[in-house]
Amino acid sequence: MAPSMTGLQLTAASRRDSADEEEGLLSSYDRDNPSNLRRIQVNVTGMTCAACSNSVESALNGLNGVVKASVALLQNKADVTFDPALLQDEDIANAIEDAGFEAEIINEPSVSCSKPRAMLIGQFTIGGMTCAACVNSVEGILKKLPGVKKAIVALATSLGEVEYDSTVISKDDIINSIEDAGFEASFVQSNEQDKLVLGVTGITSEIDVQMLEGVLCNLNGVRQFNYDRRAKELEIHFDTELLGSRTLVDGIESGSHGKLQFFVKNPYTRMASKDLEESLNMFRLFTASLFLSVPVILMRILCPRIPLLYSLLLWRCGPFQMGDWLKWGLVTVIQFVIGKRFYVAAWRALRNGSTNMDVLVALGTSASYFYSVCALLYGAITGFWSPTYFETSAMLITFVLFGKYLESLAKGKTSDAIKKLVELAPATALLLVKDKGGKVEGEREIDALLIQPGDILKVLPGTKIPADGLVVWGSSYVNESMVTGEAAPVLKEASLPVIGGTINLHGLLHVQANKVGSNTILNQIISLVETAQMSKAPIQKFADFIASIFVPAVVTLASFTLLGWYLAGILGAYPKEWLPENGNYFVFSLMFAISVVVIACPCALGLATPTAVMVATGVGANNGVLIKGGDALERAQKIRYVIFDKTGTLTQGKATVTTAKVFSGMDRGEFLALVASAEASSEHPLAKAILEYARHFHDFDEPNTTKNAQTCKLESKSFGWLLDASDFSALPGQGVQCFIGGKKILVGNRKLMIENWITIPVHVENFVVELEESAKTGILVAYDNDLIGVLGVADPLKREAAVVVEGLMKMGVNPVMVTGDNWRTARAVAKEVGITDVRAEVMPAGKADVVRSLQKGGNVVAMVGDGINDSPALAAADVGMAIGAGTDIAIEAADYVLMRSSLEDVITAIDLSRKTFSRIRLNYFFAMAYNVIAIPVAAGALFPWLKLTLPPWVAGACMAFSSVSVVCSSLLLRRYKKPRLTTILEITIE
């Protein structure tokens, strides 16, 4: 049976500073006087340069009532904040038109009267990034913005994660900053719990918009809202104490008398659609470029072999031949219409003080294009016709676009893990509607994203459970493999927890939702995977550094190549027979230089790490191992020591009391009542075992034959026989103490007794030693300064513990067991699993001190634990691995979450990390070796001996496929199979 997932609470990257969630992203008004100001955006047509945008900005700022105006040249937009008492929208549009431009108002935010404040973590899609240099450029821009605390940009996902103070900067300001740098940007989502994005249908006129505003303003609990007319999206910021998401939507729909309909917008669905849109756009550009390039290539290769066609191409039309006109016309469209994106991207990179792949492509294609144009003009003037290279420019752009299309497809594959997880989420739910008396009066189908805590949901056989919750009625088997990885169905009945997205197989269930939205386990898994894919492994800093200097170095090398071959030709260092027909030394040198510029693109280098990390995190999630980042992957592949907590990690954590011996004249029931009362406030697994043992004793001691079994079970769980305990305190590494009936009671080990001056008789000591030598824990109990009894507790080992320990040693990893249990019990357990290195958990630092001692000498240490007391050690370790069924704090402190609560996944985590970084190193080898080999060939290093050249269009093809080869190399990780223990241990079954 799959392990219990009770209490599982996944959180995002543990080392991130927490953000206050009361801030809204919908700040669409001036912060100094939000109640009186409005903000609009205007489309401005006709701007061609910075002088134009300055003119528009000056015209707007000169208006009486305008508080702030900014103009984005590349986006042809103006953003204006103004006082509506002094200005109207038409006045702003007229001012722009009076300045000589066309204006169209495109957005009119609507707001409430409240001002949210907090630090937010927002996600933005960023389009137009082509290599690591682009990533560095965008990150640099974001980090310089006022109010931005942290910014991470991922090339493979085209996502940026920004932590910012929205009292200083809004999401629109961030988007505008990215767009001003020449990239495309749009907001995806934030970490807010009190914001809802709704799609709206039914708005047909301005009256409908005003009605919507009126309904929202009169709805108690709505803090702020913004309606985007173009996207038909409504963003609402609301008070979660007054409104739930469904209550909010129902209130708006009823206020509009059913005219307006709303549906929740899933941010992940929008991201997926953007990925598809990018791939389709690349495909359109590639096919258009290919369609226009084919005639150019045919005119060069095929037409000279067909006399009739060739004679038409040689027909002179004006100063040029018809073939020259056709080539020029077709390639001009390819160069400046289809290839416009390369010029735009190159310009924005240079404007931001950086260089990237687009700079190289723009340089290479422009050189061949403008040389060809100049050659034609020179021939028309002088009569000396040099060869043209229009086809080089056309084929270069075509191959680059083909490479970008394949790259977009491959990168889309790397995000399949998140897409698959999103698909697991149920779309709708059946809500049981109750009257005021609590009686079910019907059911209603609702959007699963509108479920609220406390809702009772009806789950039919064969459908997905809509949210995390508890079964309140019914019995069925549930497939939880999407979370636990275990295929065996799990029995669910009243009072047992269920996980949203898992599949109800057979019976009918009524489930009470207790975790919804971002709090569900599925959404937290998605968040963890997404955060991991956004993170950067330290090894990527190497690629970022190389990318930052690579392009200038390549341009310099190309310049020297051009100059070297040209001067060598003039000085007679090589014969004229090497020159192309009707060519000259400059043309001959230029082709080598263009090839160098084109082939030396650093794209493959920038994709080597992020694509591999993305695939690895997705593969890990599919195998029940959640990885919190690329840095965790890099550390895990170097692990030399793995520290295991004993209780709940190596053992099942389901301790049972096997012996209860009283050494005083006290009644057995009274003894157990005292011990259970003292342990009732402890969260330690041993305490729970003692409490359960005492409960069973009292159930059998006081049976109730007049009530059915279910009633007895419920009454026994109330533990009404427990005694009142006061001044309870847990003493880590020793036990617990409290006062019952005014007398002090101690429950714990020898150290607790000795420090409280409790005498342990010889016969009691011998009994405890006997327990410990049989791998049981002896718990001493003292009451009113007298030792009154001993409990023997056994916690069975996990069935895979011994095999996993042996497997780790086969992998070159040293297992260590740390426990606060007594030494005899610890050694007995260690011997049973095959661990020779046993460390005592010495307080106050405990396991964390053991971690630090092993880290001396540069050893990479992993800690595997599940309890609150393991959290300091999980945080101190180089790699923390939390058992999925463990506590929230342990999971938050860890770098890996083992969802199946199986120790086998420790081996999976280490093995996956090693294979991932082997793949990353292989990617870097391919990328670097490609450049090391290809650049000298492109520069003509082999030409004097082998007459081997790399034409620019061939160089473009090689450059395009280099990036794709690296991404596809990373995609091979998707074929990863977790290691079988029988393989690791080389066990042969006859």
mmCIF file of C-alpha atoms in Angstrom, residues 83-295:
data_model
loop_
_atom_site.group_PDB
_atom_site.id
_atom_site.type_symbol
_atom_site.label_atom_id
_atom_site.label_comp_id
_atom_site.label_asym_id
_atom_site.label_seq_id
_atom_site.Cartn_x
_atom_site.Cartn_y
_atom_site.Cartn_z
ATOM 1 C CA ASP A 83 -6.372 63.897 -13.071
ATOM 2 C CA PRO A 84 -9.779 63.195 -14.679
ATOM 3 C CA ALA A 85 -11.129 66.418 -13.178
ATOM 4 C CA LEU A 86 -8.791 68.410 -15.429
ATOM 5 C CA LEU A 87 -8.468 66.199 -18.503
ATOM 6 C CA GLN A 88 -10.490 63.774 -20.569
ATOM 7 C CA ASP A 89 -9.231 60.857 -22.640
ATOM 8 C CA GLU A 90 -9.925 62.784 -25.817
ATOM 9 C CA ASP A 91 -7.674 65.652 -24.675
ATOM 10 C CA ILE A 92 -4.746 63.259 -24.378
ATOM 11 C CA ALA A 93 -5.397 61.768 -27.804
ATOM 12 C CA ASN A 94 -5.727 65.265 -29.310
ATOM 13 C CA ALA A 95 -2.408 66.355 -27.797
ATOM 14 C CA ILE A 96 -0.621 63.423 -29.415
ATOM 15 C CA GLU A 97 -2.300 64.092 -32.768
ATOM 16 C CA ASP A 98 -1.405 67.801 -32.534
ATOM 17 C CA ALA A 99 2.233 66.683 -32.197
ATOM 18 C CA GLY A 100 1.912 64.989 -35.613
ATOM 19 C CA PHE A 101 1.143 61.402 -34.653
ATOM 20 C CA GLU A 102 -1.919 59.158 -34.591
ATOM 21 C CA ALA A 103 -3.400 58.082 -31.259
ATOM 22 C CA GLU A 104 -5.830 55.409 -30.101
ATOM 23 C CA ILE A 105 -6.748 54.795 -26.458
ATOM 24 C CA ILE A 106 -6.431 51.061 -25.769
ATOM 25 C CA ASN A 107 -6.820 50.538 -22.056
ATOM 26 C CA GLU A 108 -8.812 52.081 -19.240
ATOM 27 C CA PRO A 109 -8.129 50.498 -15.877
ATOM 28 C CA SER A 110 -10.883 50.437 -13.287
ATOM 29 C CA VAL A 111 -9.988 50.591 -9.621
ATOM 30 C CA SER A 112 -11.393 50.408 -6.150
ATOM 31 C CA CYS A 113 -10.317 52.605 -3.319
ATOM 32 C CA SER A 114 -7.831 50.505 -1.430
ATOM 33 C CA LYS A 115 -4.068 50.386 -1.638
ATOM 34 C CA PRO A 116 -2.384 47.017 -1.129
ATOM 35 C CA ARG A 117 1.162 46.856 0.198
ATOM 36 C CA ALA A 118 3.707 44.024 0.219
ATOM 37 C CA MET A 119 6.628 42.321 -1.454
ATOM 38 C CA LEU A 120 5.483 40.149 -4.329
ATOM 39 C CA ILE A 121 7.049 37.425 -6.428
ATOM 40 C CA GLY A 122 5.694 37.764 -9.951
ATOM 41 C CA GLN A 123 6.270 35.640 -13.034
ATOM 42 C CA PHE A 124 6.574 37.162 -16.495
ATOM 43 C CA THR A 125 6.942 35.568 -19.911
ATOM 44 C CA ILE A 126 9.798 37.162 -21.840
ATOM 45 C CA GLY A 127 9.929 36.756 -25.594
ATOM 46 C CA GLY A 128 12.799 37.457 -27.937
ATOM 47 C CA MET A 129 15.617 35.956 -25.869
ATOM 48 C CA THR A 130 17.943 33.888 -28.038
ATOM 49 C CA CYS A 131 21.010 33.106 -25.929
ATOM 50 C CA ALA A 132 22.667 33.488 -22.534
ATOM 51 C CA ALA A 133 23.715 37.045 -23.393
ATOM 52 C CA CYS A 134 20.036 38.015 -23.748
ATOM 53 C CA VAL A 135 19.312 36.457 -20.347
ATOM 54 C CA ASN A 136 22.135 38.440 -18.749
ATOM 55 C CA SER A 137 20.867 41.612 -20.384
ATOM 56 C CA VAL A 138 17.271 41.166 -19.132
ATOM 57 C CA GLU A 139 18.429 40.195 -15.638
ATOM 58 C CA GLY A 140 20.657 43.258 -15.506
ATOM 59 C CA ILE A 141 17.782 45.534 -16.523
ATOM 60 C CA LEU A 142 15.407 44.050 -13.945
ATOM 61 C CA LYS A 143 17.892 44.158 -11.070
ATOM 62 C CA LYS A 144 18.516 47.862 -11.660
ATOM 63 C CA LEU A 145 14.816 48.769 -11.356
ATOM 64 C CA PRO A 146 13.824 50.570 -8.134
ATOM 65 C CA GLY A 147 11.887 48.269 -5.812
ATOM 66 C CA VAL A 148 13.174 45.043 -7.409
ATOM 67 C CA LYS A 149 14.904 42.868 -4.819
ATOM 68 C CA LYS A 150 15.675 39.794 -6.926
ATOM 69 C CA ALA A 151 15.300 38.741 -10.552
ATOM 70 C CA ILE A 152 15.915 35.382 -12.215
ATOM 71 C CA VAL A 153 15.465 34.804 -15.940
ATOM 72 C CA ALA A 154 15.417 31.358 -17.566
ATOM 73 C CA LEU A 155 16.185 30.996 -21.259
ATOM 74 C CA ALA A 156 14.757 27.495 -21.616
ATOM 75 C CA THR A 157 11.324 28.477 -20.268
ATOM 76 C CA SER A 158 11.313 32.121 -21.465
ATOM 77 C CA LEU A 159 10.205 33.032 -17.947
ATOM 78 C CA GLY A 160 11.355 35.676 -15.509
ATOM 79 C CA GLU A 161 10.687 35.599 -11.783
ATOM 80 C CA VAL A 162 10.871 38.979 -10.082
ATOM 81 C CA GLU A 163 10.605 39.767 -6.381
ATOM 82 C CA TYR A 164 9.547 43.382 -6.073
ATOM 83 C CA ASP A 165 7.894 45.959 -3.825
ATOM 84 C CA SER A 166 4.704 47.056 -5.560
ATOM 85 C CA THR A 167 4.544 50.230 -3.473
ATOM 86 C CA VAL A 168 7.618 51.283 -5.453
ATOM 87 C CA ILE A 169 7.097 49.581 -8.822
ATOM 88 C CA SER A 170 4.117 47.901 -10.468
ATOM 89 C CA LYS A 171 3.959 44.880 -12.736
ATOM 90 C CA ASP A 172 3.211 47.190 -15.659
ATOM 91 C CA ASP A 173 6.396 49.154 -14.938
ATOM 92 C CA ILE A 174 8.363 45.894 -15.021
ATOM 93 C CA ILE A 175 6.732 44.888 -18.312
ATOM 94 C CA ASN A 176 7.433 48.315 -19.799
ATOM 95 C CA SER A 177 11.086 48.130 -18.747
ATOM 96 C CA ILE A 178 11.507 44.767 -20.438
ATOM 97 C CA GLU A 179 9.726 45.989 -23.555
ATOM 98 C CA ASP A 180 11.742 49.217 -23.631
ATOM 99 C CA ALA A 181 14.819 47.010 -23.829
ATOM 100 C CA GLY A 182 13.327 45.488 -26.977
ATOM 101 C CA PHE A 183 11.986 42.219 -25.614
ATOM 102 C CA GLU A 184 8.389 41.062 -25.387
ATOM 103 C CA ALA A 185 6.857 40.672 -21.944
ATOM 104 C CA SER A 186 3.573 39.744 -20.318
ATOM 105 C CA PHE A 187 2.485 39.029 -16.770
ATOM 106 C CA VAL A 188 1.653 35.410 -15.842
ATOM 107 C CA GLN A 189 0.943 35.161 -12.119
ATOM 108 C CA SER A 190 2.146 36.084 -8.641
ATOM 109 C CA ASN A 191 2.293 34.502 -5.204
ATOM 110 C CA GLU A 192 -0.820 36.371 -4.089
ATOM 111 C CA GLN A 193 -3.540 34.357 -2.428
ATOM 112 C CA ASP A 194 -6.084 37.164 -2.661
ATOM 113 C CA LYS A 195 -6.148 37.786 -6.394
ATOM 114 C CA LEU A 196 -8.324 36.251 -9.073
ATOM 115 C CA VAL A 197 -7.983 36.542 -12.860
ATOM 116 C CA LEU A 198 -11.273 35.974 -14.657
ATOM 117 C CA GLY A 199 -12.211 35.793 -18.289
ATOM 118 C CA VAL A 200 -15.357 37.848 -18.968
ATOM 119 C CA THR A 201 -18.091 37.271 -21.544
ATOM 120 C CA GLY A 202 -21.172 39.419 -22.098
ATOM 121 C CA ILE A 203 -19.604 42.898 -22.239
ATOM 122 C CA THR A 204 -20.755 44.564 -25.444
ATOM 123 C CA SER A 205 -20.729 48.283 -24.636
ATOM 124 C CA GLU A 206 -19.435 50.963 -22.293
ATOM 125 C CA ILE A 207 -22.642 50.620 -20.274
ATOM 126 C CA ASP A 208 -21.707 47.006 -19.472
ATOM 127 C CA VAL A 209 -18.275 48.127 -18.287
ATOM 128 C CA GLN A 210 -19.836 50.757 -16.035
ATOM 129 C CA MET A 211 -22.266 48.174 -14.673
ATOM 130 C CA LEU A 212 -19.348 45.855 -13.863
ATOM 131 C CA GLU A 213 -17.528 48.674 -12.081
ATOM 132 C CA GLY A 214 -20.647 49.490 -10.069
ATOM 133 C CA VAL A 215 -21.156 45.856 -9.015
ATOM 134 C CA LEU A 216 -17.507 45.508 -7.925
ATOM 135 C CA CYS A 217 -17.447 48.804 -6.039
ATOM 136 C CA ASN A 218 -20.557 47.786 -4.068
ATOM 137 C CA LEU A 219 -19.285 44.282 -3.295
ATOM 138 C CA ASN A 220 -18.014 44.111 0.275
ATOM 139 C CA GLY A 221 -14.461 42.773 0.405
ATOM 140 C CA VAL A 222 -13.281 43.855 -3.057
ATOM 141 C CA ARG A 223 -10.135 45.914 -2.607
ATOM 142 C CA GLN A 224 -9.073 46.649 -6.154
ATOM 143 C CA PHE A 225 -9.884 45.581 -9.692
ATOM 144 C CA ASN A 226 -8.754 46.134 -13.252
ATOM 145 C CA TYR A 227 -10.626 45.246 -16.440
ATOM 146 C CA ASP A 228 -8.511 44.796 -19.586
ATOM 147 C CA ARG A 229 -10.753 45.540 -22.556
ATOM 148 C CA ARG A 230 -8.472 43.969 -25.149
ATOM 149 C CA ALA A 231 -7.901 40.667 -23.375
ATOM 150 C CA LYS A 232 -11.374 40.723 -21.789
ATOM 151 C CA GLU A 233 -9.789 39.823 -18.466
ATOM 152 C CA LEU A 234 -10.783 41.006 -15.019
ATOM 153 C CA GLU A 235 -8.191 41.065 -12.248
ATOM 154 C CA ILE A 236 -9.627 41.349 -8.751
ATOM 155 C CA HIS A 237 -7.814 41.920 -5.478
ATOM 156 C CA PHE A 238 -10.050 40.971 -2.533
ATOM 157 C CA ASP A 239 -10.131 40.377 1.217
ATOM 158 C CA THR A 240 -9.958 36.612 1.785
ATOM 159 C CA GLU A 241 -11.521 36.987 5.242
ATOM 160 C CA LEU A 242 -14.688 38.460 3.740
ATOM 161 C CA LEU A 243 -14.845 36.732 0.368
ATOM 162 C CA GLY A 244 -14.008 33.389 -1.174
ATOM 163 C CA SER A 245 -13.272 33.001 -4.862
ATOM 164 C CA ARG A 246 -16.635 31.369 -5.642
ATOM 165 C CA THR A 247 -18.567 33.798 -3.436
ATOM 166 C CA LEU A 248 -16.895 36.623 -5.327
ATOM 167 C CA VAL A 249 -17.811 35.272 -8.766
ATOM 168 C CA ASP A 250 -21.366 34.456 -7.674
ATOM 169 C CA GLY A 251 -21.732 37.981 -6.284
ATOM 170 C CA ILE A 252 -20.630 39.619 -9.533
ATOM 171 C CA GLU A 253 -22.837 37.413 -11.697
ATOM 172 C CA SER A 254 -25.887 37.986 -9.522
ATOM 173 C CA GLY A 255 -25.168 41.731 -9.429
ATOM 174 C CA SER A 256 -25.153 41.811 -13.212
ATOM 175 C CA HIS A 257 -28.442 39.844 -13.246
ATOM 176 C CA GLY A 258 -26.788 37.042 -15.187
ATOM 177 C CA LYS A 259 -25.762 39.233 -18.146
ATOM 178 C CA LEU A 260 -22.052 38.748 -17.477
ATOM 179 C CA GLN A 261 -20.418 35.333 -17.232
ATOM 180 C CA PHE A 262 -16.987 34.604 -15.724
ATOM 181 C CA PHE A 263 -14.481 31.775 -15.870
ATOM 182 C CA VAL A 264 -11.169 31.411 -14.059
ATOM 183 C CA LYS A 265 -8.060 31.928 -16.190
ATOM 184 C CA ASN A 266 -5.419 29.305 -15.498
ATOM 185 C CA PRO A 267 -1.960 30.928 -15.794
ATOM 186 C CA TYR A 268 -0.297 27.678 -16.821
ATOM 187 C CA THR A 269 -2.733 27.257 -19.715
ATOM 188 C CA ARG A 270 -1.902 30.747 -20.902
ATOM 189 C CA MET A 271 1.805 29.961 -20.727
ATOM 190 C CA ALA A 272 1.314 26.806 -22.786
ATOM 191 C CA SER A 273 -0.591 28.772 -25.424
ATOM 192 C CA LYS A 274 2.261 31.280 -25.597
ATOM 193 C CA ASP A 275 4.753 28.459 -26.168
ATOM 194 C CA LEU A 276 2.598 27.122 -28.997
ATOM 195 C CA GLU A 277 2.211 30.601 -30.459
ATOM 196 C CA GLU A 278 5.995 31.082 -30.452
ATOM 197 C CA SER A 279 6.561 27.769 -32.245
ATOM 198 C CA LEU A 280 3.894 28.580 -34.839
ATOM 199 C CA ASN A 281 5.355 32.035 -35.429
ATOM 200 C CA MET A 282 8.831 30.566 -35.950
ATOM 201 C CA PHE A 283 7.383 28.007 -38.360
ATOM 202 C CA ARG A 284 5.619 30.726 -40.364
ATOM 203 C CA LEU A 285 8.805 32.793 -40.624
ATOM 204 C CA PHE A 286 10.867 29.753 -41.622
ATOM 205 C CA THR A 287 8.431 28.584 -44.317
ATOM 206 C CA ALA A 288 8.157 32.108 -45.733
ATOM 207 C CA SER A 289 11.942 32.459 -45.856
ATOM 208 C CA LEU A 290 12.325 29.008 -47.417
ATOM 209 C CA PHE A 291 9.653 29.772 -50.034
ATOM 210 C CA LEU A 292 11.535 32.900 -51.129
ATOM 211 C CA SER A 293 15.022 31.338 -50.841
ATOM 212 C CA VAL A 294 14.363 28.349 -53.095
ATOM 213 C CA PRO A 295 14.073 30.476 -56.291
#
